[in-house]
Short mmCIF file of C-alpha atoms in Angstrom, two decimals:
data_model
loop_
_atom_site.label_atom_id
_atom_site.label_comp_id
_atom_site.label_asym_id
_atom_site.label_seq_id
_atom_site.Cartn_x
_atom_site.Cartn_y
_atom_site.Cartn_z
CA MET A 72 74.94 -54.64 32.83
CA ARG A 73 77.76 -52.17 32.52
CA THR A 74 80.29 -52.61 29.78
CA PRO A 75 83.88 -52.33 31.00
CA HIS A 76 85.78 -49.53 29.34
CA PRO A 77 88.53 -50.55 26.90
CA LEU A 78 91.19 -48.80 28.97
CA ARG A 79 90.21 -50.67 32.07
CA SER A 80 90.08 -53.90 30.12
CA ALA A 81 93.54 -53.24 28.79
CA MET A 82 94.91 -52.64 32.27
CA LEU A 83 93.25 -55.76 33.59
CA ARG A 84 94.75 -57.78 30.79
CA THR A 85 98.23 -56.53 31.41
CA ALA A 86 97.80 -56.93 35.16
CA ALA A 87 96.70 -60.51 34.68
CA VAL A 88 99.96 -61.37 33.03
CA ALA A 89 102.06 -59.27 35.39
CA THR A 90 104.17 -61.96 36.84
CA ALA A 91 107.88 -61.45 36.96
CA VAL A 92 109.41 -59.88 33.92
CA THR A 93 110.25 -62.73 31.58
CA LEU A 94 112.36 -62.81 28.53
CA ALA A 95 111.79 -64.94 25.51
CA ILE A 96 113.96 -65.82 22.61
CA ALA A 97 112.12 -66.72 19.49
CA GLY A 98 114.37 -69.43 18.22
CA CYS A 99 117.02 -67.08 16.92
CA GLY A 100 120.19 -69.03 17.63
CA GLN A 101 121.93 -67.57 14.65
CA ALA A 102 125.55 -67.73 15.68
CA GLY A 103 127.83 -65.31 13.94
CA SER A 104 129.41 -64.02 17.11
CA ASP A 105 133.03 -64.56 17.79
CA GLY A 106 132.77 -62.85 21.13
CA SER A 107 134.06 -59.53 19.83
CA ASP A 108 132.18 -56.24 19.68
CA ASP A 109 129.87 -56.70 16.70
CA ALA A 110 128.74 -53.10 16.35
CA GLN A 111 127.69 -52.53 12.77
CA PRO A 112 129.75 -50.30 10.47
CA GLY A 113 128.58 -46.72 10.40
CA LEU A 114 126.84 -46.92 13.74
CA SER A 115 127.94 -45.26 16.94
CA PRO A 116 126.88 -47.37 19.89
CA GLU A 117 127.36 -46.06 23.38
CA ALA A 118 130.78 -46.44 24.88
CA GLY A 119 129.38 -48.90 27.41
CA ALA A 120 127.63 -50.99 24.78
CA SER A 121 128.97 -54.38 23.94
CA PHE A 122 127.61 -57.15 21.76
CA PRO A 123 126.72 -59.92 21.92
CA VAL A 124 124.53 -59.10 24.90
CA THR A 125 122.46 -61.53 26.92
CA VAL A 126 119.49 -60.63 29.08
CA GLY A 127 117.79 -63.63 30.62
CA GLU A 128 117.47 -66.20 27.86
CA LEU A 129 117.68 -63.63 25.09
CA THR A 130 120.96 -63.08 23.30
CA LEU A 131 121.44 -60.47 20.59
CA ASP A 132 124.63 -60.81 18.56
CA VAL A 133 124.49 -57.26 17.20
CA ARG A 134 122.73 -54.06 18.06
CA PRO A 135 119.11 -54.19 16.83
CA GLU A 136 118.34 -51.55 14.22
CA ARG A 137 114.75 -52.43 13.33
CA ILE A 138 112.84 -52.60 16.61
CA VAL A 139 109.08 -53.05 16.70
CA SER A 140 107.38 -52.09 19.95
CA LEU A 141 103.84 -53.20 20.67
CA SER A 142 103.77 -51.66 24.13
CA PRO A 143 103.12 -47.93 24.70
CA THR A 144 105.18 -48.06 27.88
CA ALA A 145 108.09 -49.83 26.18
CA THR A 146 107.93 -47.31 23.36
CA GLU A 147 108.32 -44.49 25.88
CA MET A 148 111.21 -46.34 27.47
CA LEU A 149 112.99 -46.91 24.15
CA PHE A 150 112.85 -43.24 23.24
CA ALA A 151 113.83 -42.15 26.74
CA ILE A 152 117.03 -44.21 26.57
CA GLU A 153 117.84 -42.74 23.13
CA ALA A 154 117.03 -45.88 21.16
CA GLY A 155 114.28 -44.10 19.23
CA ASP A 156 116.25 -44.03 15.98
CA GLN A 157 116.30 -47.82 16.07
CA VAL A 158 112.52 -48.11 16.37
CA THR A 159 110.90 -48.96 13.03
CA ALA A 160 107.28 -49.37 14.06
CA VAL A 161 105.09 -49.10 17.14
CA ASP A 162 101.54 -50.14 17.93
CA ASP A 163 98.45 -48.03 17.44
CA ASN A 164 98.36 -46.96 21.10
CA SER A 165 101.98 -45.82 21.29
CA ASN A 166 101.19 -42.12 21.12
CA TYR A 167 104.21 -40.79 22.99
CA PRO A 168 106.62 -39.29 22.12
CA ASP A 169 105.32 -37.56 19.00
CA GLU A 170 108.11 -38.94 16.83
CA ALA A 171 107.19 -42.56 17.59
CA PRO A 172 106.43 -44.29 14.26
CA THR A 173 102.84 -45.25 15.00
CA THR A 174 101.24 -47.90 12.80
CA ASP A 175 98.04 -49.91 12.82
CA LEU A 176 99.74 -52.82 14.57
CA SER A 177 97.75 -53.91 17.62
CA GLY A 178 99.40 -54.56 20.95
CA PHE A 179 96.23 -56.17 22.32
CA THR A 180 95.73 -58.63 19.48
CA PRO A 181 99.23 -58.88 18.01
CA ASN A 182 99.75 -60.75 14.76
CA ALA A 183 103.16 -62.27 14.10
CA GLU A 184 102.85 -62.11 10.33
CA ALA A 185 101.84 -58.44 10.41
CA ILE A 186 104.79 -57.66 12.69
CA ALA A 187 107.15 -59.54 10.41
CA THR A 188 106.36 -57.25 7.48
CA TYR A 189 108.48 -54.62 9.24
CA GLU A 190 111.45 -57.01 9.18
CA PRO A 191 112.28 -56.47 12.88
CA ASP A 192 115.46 -57.66 14.51
CA LEU A 193 113.83 -57.20 17.94
CA VAL A 194 110.19 -57.11 19.00
CA VAL A 195 109.16 -55.69 22.37
CA LEU A 196 105.85 -56.85 23.80
CA SER A 197 103.98 -56.30 27.05
CA GLY A 198 102.34 -59.72 27.02
CA ASP A 199 102.14 -62.98 25.12
CA THR A 200 98.61 -62.77 23.78
CA ASN A 201 97.22 -64.27 20.62
CA GLY A 202 100.11 -66.77 20.48
CA VAL A 203 102.39 -64.04 19.22
CA VAL A 204 105.59 -65.25 20.88
CA ALA A 205 105.25 -68.70 19.33
CA GLY A 206 104.40 -67.10 16.01
CA LEU A 207 107.48 -64.90 16.10
CA ALA A 208 109.57 -67.88 17.19
CA ARG A 209 108.59 -69.69 14.03
CA LEU A 210 109.84 -66.67 12.10
CA SER A 211 113.12 -66.56 14.06
CA ILE A 212 112.42 -63.06 15.37
CA PRO A 213 113.78 -62.32 18.88
CA VAL A 214 111.32 -61.06 21.46
CA TYR A 215 111.63 -59.14 24.71
CA LEU A 216 108.61 -59.34 27.00
CA ALA A 217 108.18 -56.30 29.22
CA ASP A 218 105.19 -57.32 31.32
CA ALA A 219 103.20 -54.81 33.34
CA ALA A 220 105.31 -53.65 36.27
CA VAL A 221 104.27 -54.54 39.78
CA THR A 222 106.82 -52.33 41.50
CA LEU A 223 109.06 -49.42 40.60
CA ASP A 224 111.96 -51.86 40.61
CA ASP A 225 110.30 -53.60 37.65
CA THR A 226 110.33 -50.28 35.80
CA TYR A 227 114.00 -49.73 36.56
CA ARG A 228 114.85 -53.29 35.55
CA GLN A 229 113.08 -53.03 32.22
CA LEU A 230 114.82 -49.75 31.44
CA THR A 231 118.16 -51.33 32.30
CA GLU A 232 117.49 -54.44 30.23
CA LEU A 233 116.28 -52.44 27.23
CA GLY A 234 119.39 -50.29 27.56
CA ALA A 235 121.59 -53.34 27.36
CA LEU A 236 119.67 -54.91 24.47
CA THR A 237 119.63 -51.74 22.37
CA GLY A 238 123.20 -50.61 22.99
CA HIS A 239 122.37 -47.78 25.37
CA PRO A 240 123.35 -49.13 28.80
CA ASP A 241 124.85 -45.88 30.07
CA THR A 242 121.87 -43.74 29.06
CA ALA A 243 119.51 -46.23 30.66
CA ALA A 244 121.57 -46.27 33.86
CA ASP A 245 121.56 -42.48 33.99
CA LEU A 246 117.80 -42.39 33.48
CA VAL A 247 117.19 -44.92 36.23
CA GLU A 248 119.37 -42.93 38.60
CA THR A 249 117.64 -39.66 37.71
CA MET A 250 114.18 -41.15 38.10
CA GLY A 251 115.07 -42.68 41.45
CA SER A 252 116.51 -39.42 42.74
CA GLU A 253 113.52 -37.38 41.60
CA ILE A 254 111.04 -39.82 43.10
CA ASP A 255 112.95 -40.01 46.38
CA LYS A 256 112.95 -36.21 46.62
CA LEU A 257 109.26 -35.92 45.77
CA VAL A 258 108.33 -38.45 48.43
CA ALA A 259 110.66 -36.90 51.00
CA ASP A 260 109.22 -33.45 50.36
CA ALA A 261 105.60 -34.59 50.67
CA PRO A 262 103.94 -32.97 53.70
CA GLU A 263 103.63 -35.00 56.84
CA LEU A 264 100.02 -35.09 57.98
CA ALA A 265 98.61 -35.79 61.40
CA GLU A 266 96.24 -38.29 59.78
CA PRO A 267 96.71 -39.85 56.35
CA LEU A 268 94.45 -38.65 53.59
CA SER A 269 92.20 -41.14 51.85
CA TYR A 270 91.80 -41.33 48.10
CA TYR A 271 89.84 -42.92 45.29
CA TYR A 272 91.54 -43.61 41.94
CA GLU A 273 89.08 -43.87 39.06
CA LEU A 274 89.86 -46.01 36.02
CA ASP A 275 86.53 -45.46 34.34
CA PRO A 276 83.07 -44.05 35.10
CA THR A 277 81.80 -47.49 36.09
CA PHE A 278 83.98 -47.16 39.18
CA TYR A 279 86.65 -49.71 38.44
CA THR A 280 89.68 -48.79 40.47
CA VAL A 281 92.99 -50.08 41.86
CA THR A 282 94.04 -51.29 45.29
CA SER A 283 97.34 -50.69 47.02
CA GLN A 284 98.53 -54.06 45.70
CA THR A 285 98.83 -52.75 42.16
CA PHE A 286 101.70 -50.78 40.65
CA VAL A 287 99.69 -47.55 40.64
CA GLY A 288 98.41 -48.17 44.14
CA SER A 289 101.94 -48.66 45.41
CA LEU A 290 102.84 -45.15 44.23
CA PHE A 291 100.07 -43.62 46.32
CA ALA A 292 101.17 -45.73 49.29
CA MET A 293 104.67 -44.28 48.98
CA VAL A 294 103.18 -40.84 49.64
CA GLY A 295 101.25 -42.17 52.63
CA LEU A 296 97.71 -42.08 51.25
CA THR A 297 95.01 -44.54 52.27
CA ASN A 298 93.15 -46.28 49.46
CA VAL A 299 89.38 -46.53 50.01
CA ALA A 300 89.29 -49.46 47.56
CA ASP A 301 91.52 -51.78 49.59
CA PRO A 302 88.63 -53.32 51.58
CA ALA A 303 86.93 -54.25 48.30
CA ASP A 304 89.66 -56.70 47.31
CA PRO A 305 91.54 -57.70 50.46
CA GLN A 306 92.67 -61.08 49.14
CA GLY A 307 93.31 -59.98 45.59
CA GLU A 308 90.58 -62.05 43.97
CA ALA A 309 89.89 -59.13 41.62
CA GLY A 310 93.57 -58.88 40.75
CA GLY A 311 93.74 -55.54 42.54
CA TYR A 312 91.19 -54.01 40.18
CA PRO A 313 87.82 -54.13 41.99
CA GLN A 314 84.66 -52.40 40.87
CA LEU A 315 83.07 -50.24 43.55
CA SER A 316 79.55 -48.88 43.75
CA ALA A 317 78.63 -45.21 43.85
CA GLU A 318 77.04 -45.77 47.23
CA ALA A 319 80.19 -47.34 48.65
CA LEU A 320 82.28 -44.44 47.42
CA ILE A 321 79.95 -41.88 48.92
CA ASP A 322 80.09 -43.74 52.22
CA ALA A 323 83.90 -43.99 52.03
CA ASP A 324 84.06 -40.20 51.61
CA PRO A 325 87.61 -39.95 50.17
CA ASP A 326 89.64 -36.81 50.80
CA LEU A 327 91.07 -36.93 47.29
CA ILE A 328 89.75 -38.26 43.98
CA PHE A 329 92.15 -38.96 41.10
CA LEU A 330 90.62 -39.31 37.65
CA ALA A 331 92.48 -41.53 35.17
CA ASP A 332 89.60 -41.34 32.71
CA THR A 333 89.74 -37.72 31.62
CA VAL A 334 90.68 -38.50 28.00
CA CYS A 335 88.97 -41.80 27.37
CA CYS A 336 85.72 -40.93 29.10
CA GLN A 337 85.73 -37.12 29.37
CA GLN A 338 85.48 -37.16 33.15
CA ASN A 339 86.50 -34.09 35.13
CA ALA A 340 85.82 -32.34 38.42
CA GLN A 341 82.54 -30.95 37.13
CA THR A 342 81.16 -34.27 35.88
CA VAL A 343 82.11 -35.87 39.17
CA ALA A 344 80.37 -33.15 41.15
CA GLU A 345 77.24 -33.64 39.05
CA ARG A 346 76.94 -37.34 39.93
CA ALA A 347 74.03 -38.09 42.21
CA GLY A 348 75.08 -37.82 45.83
CA TRP A 349 78.74 -37.04 45.08
CA SER A 350 78.50 -33.39 46.10
CA THR A 351 78.63 -34.58 49.70
CA ILE A 352 82.06 -36.21 49.29
CA THR A 353 84.90 -34.35 50.98
CA ALA A 354 87.10 -34.41 47.88
CA VAL A 355 84.34 -32.75 45.84
CA GLN A 356 83.45 -30.18 48.47
CA ALA A 357 87.12 -29.25 49.00
CA GLY A 358 87.91 -29.05 45.28
CA GLN A 359 90.33 -31.93 45.55
CA VAL A 360 89.40 -33.85 42.41
CA VAL A 361 92.61 -34.31 40.43
CA GLU A 362 92.35 -34.65 36.65
CA LEU A 363 95.20 -36.89 35.46
CA ASN A 364 96.34 -37.69 31.95
CA ASP A 365 95.09 -41.21 31.19
CA ASP A 366 98.33 -42.30 29.57
CA ILE A 367 100.63 -41.04 32.28
CA ALA A 368 98.34 -42.56 34.87
CA SER A 369 98.32 -46.03 33.32
CA ARG A 370 101.91 -46.59 32.12
CA TRP A 371 104.90 -47.65 34.17
CA GLY A 372 107.57 -45.92 32.10
CA PRO A 373 109.71 -42.80 32.61
CA ARG A 374 106.68 -40.55 33.06
CA VAL A 375 105.78 -42.29 36.30
CA VAL A 376 107.74 -39.44 37.88
CA ASP A 377 105.07 -37.06 36.57
CA LEU A 378 102.34 -39.16 38.16
CA ILE A 379 104.06 -39.14 41.54
CA ARG A 380 104.56 -35.38 41.22
CA ALA A 381 100.82 -34.96 40.61
CA ILE A 382 100.05 -37.03 43.68
CA VAL A 383 102.41 -35.01 45.88
CA ASP A 384 101.06 -31.74 44.49
CA ALA A 385 97.54 -32.85 45.40
CA VAL A 386 98.60 -33.72 48.92
CA ASP A 387 100.35 -30.37 49.21
CA ALA A 388 97.22 -28.57 48.10
CA ALA A 389 95.04 -30.55 50.48
CA ALA A 390 97.38 -29.87 53.38
CA SER A 391 97.58 -26.13 52.81
#
């Protein structure tokens, strides 16, 4: 029996909890606000920032200055909206940007007491596992849950909400606008093909993949590609993350193969070509195996623009 790769398991976990973005307040309720701007002395919040700020059920009376992020995507978002100086600690998988204060905190098995040692005034999570929200509630630590995005709008919403909560609403708004414009242009400039190209997106060498119903799959659909995995999970019983067989993939004969397991599992165009029977696949024969960065390919933050650019570049190359 094959053992699922940790990356795939992580994605499945986050996908399983990817309902609408929810916000949780961990019993803070400390008043102290008289309705005026409570920016702390010595700090320079954005001109558009105003506290107290409420997002969903979460209200922050003052700008948070000791943020703990246990989500690699949220960490990227926080730094992209210029809230990096307010980030005190991040989880052990938050490896971007380089200046992120990585610790041994786990985002997959979070521990409220371990988080509390960093004395956070805001904790950002991608899921409520291990009872962490309740644990932080008992410690009166406010929590923002940034669940796995299902659509690009979820990404934009989380950026906007984090901008408001951290005192960087204008920067977040600018980033959302820039991302939207870049993505619109990339999609508009993608070549129009007489027949859509098919593709296979590989999460790990055991052939777990995504369907068009997932966040990543929706990006490929924007560019007009056909996902060979869609028939494997038509009703979504696998959560959009079915496991295919090598034989099924050879029979599907995708025009493009995208590898999201180049770092975790050292897969590349050569290893794919060396798999039994794979040399007959169109993508392999045409040299259209695309080696993605695992992190960019699995996160729904600002670098999703880079992923869409890689997809469009591959279509361009295939069309030329």
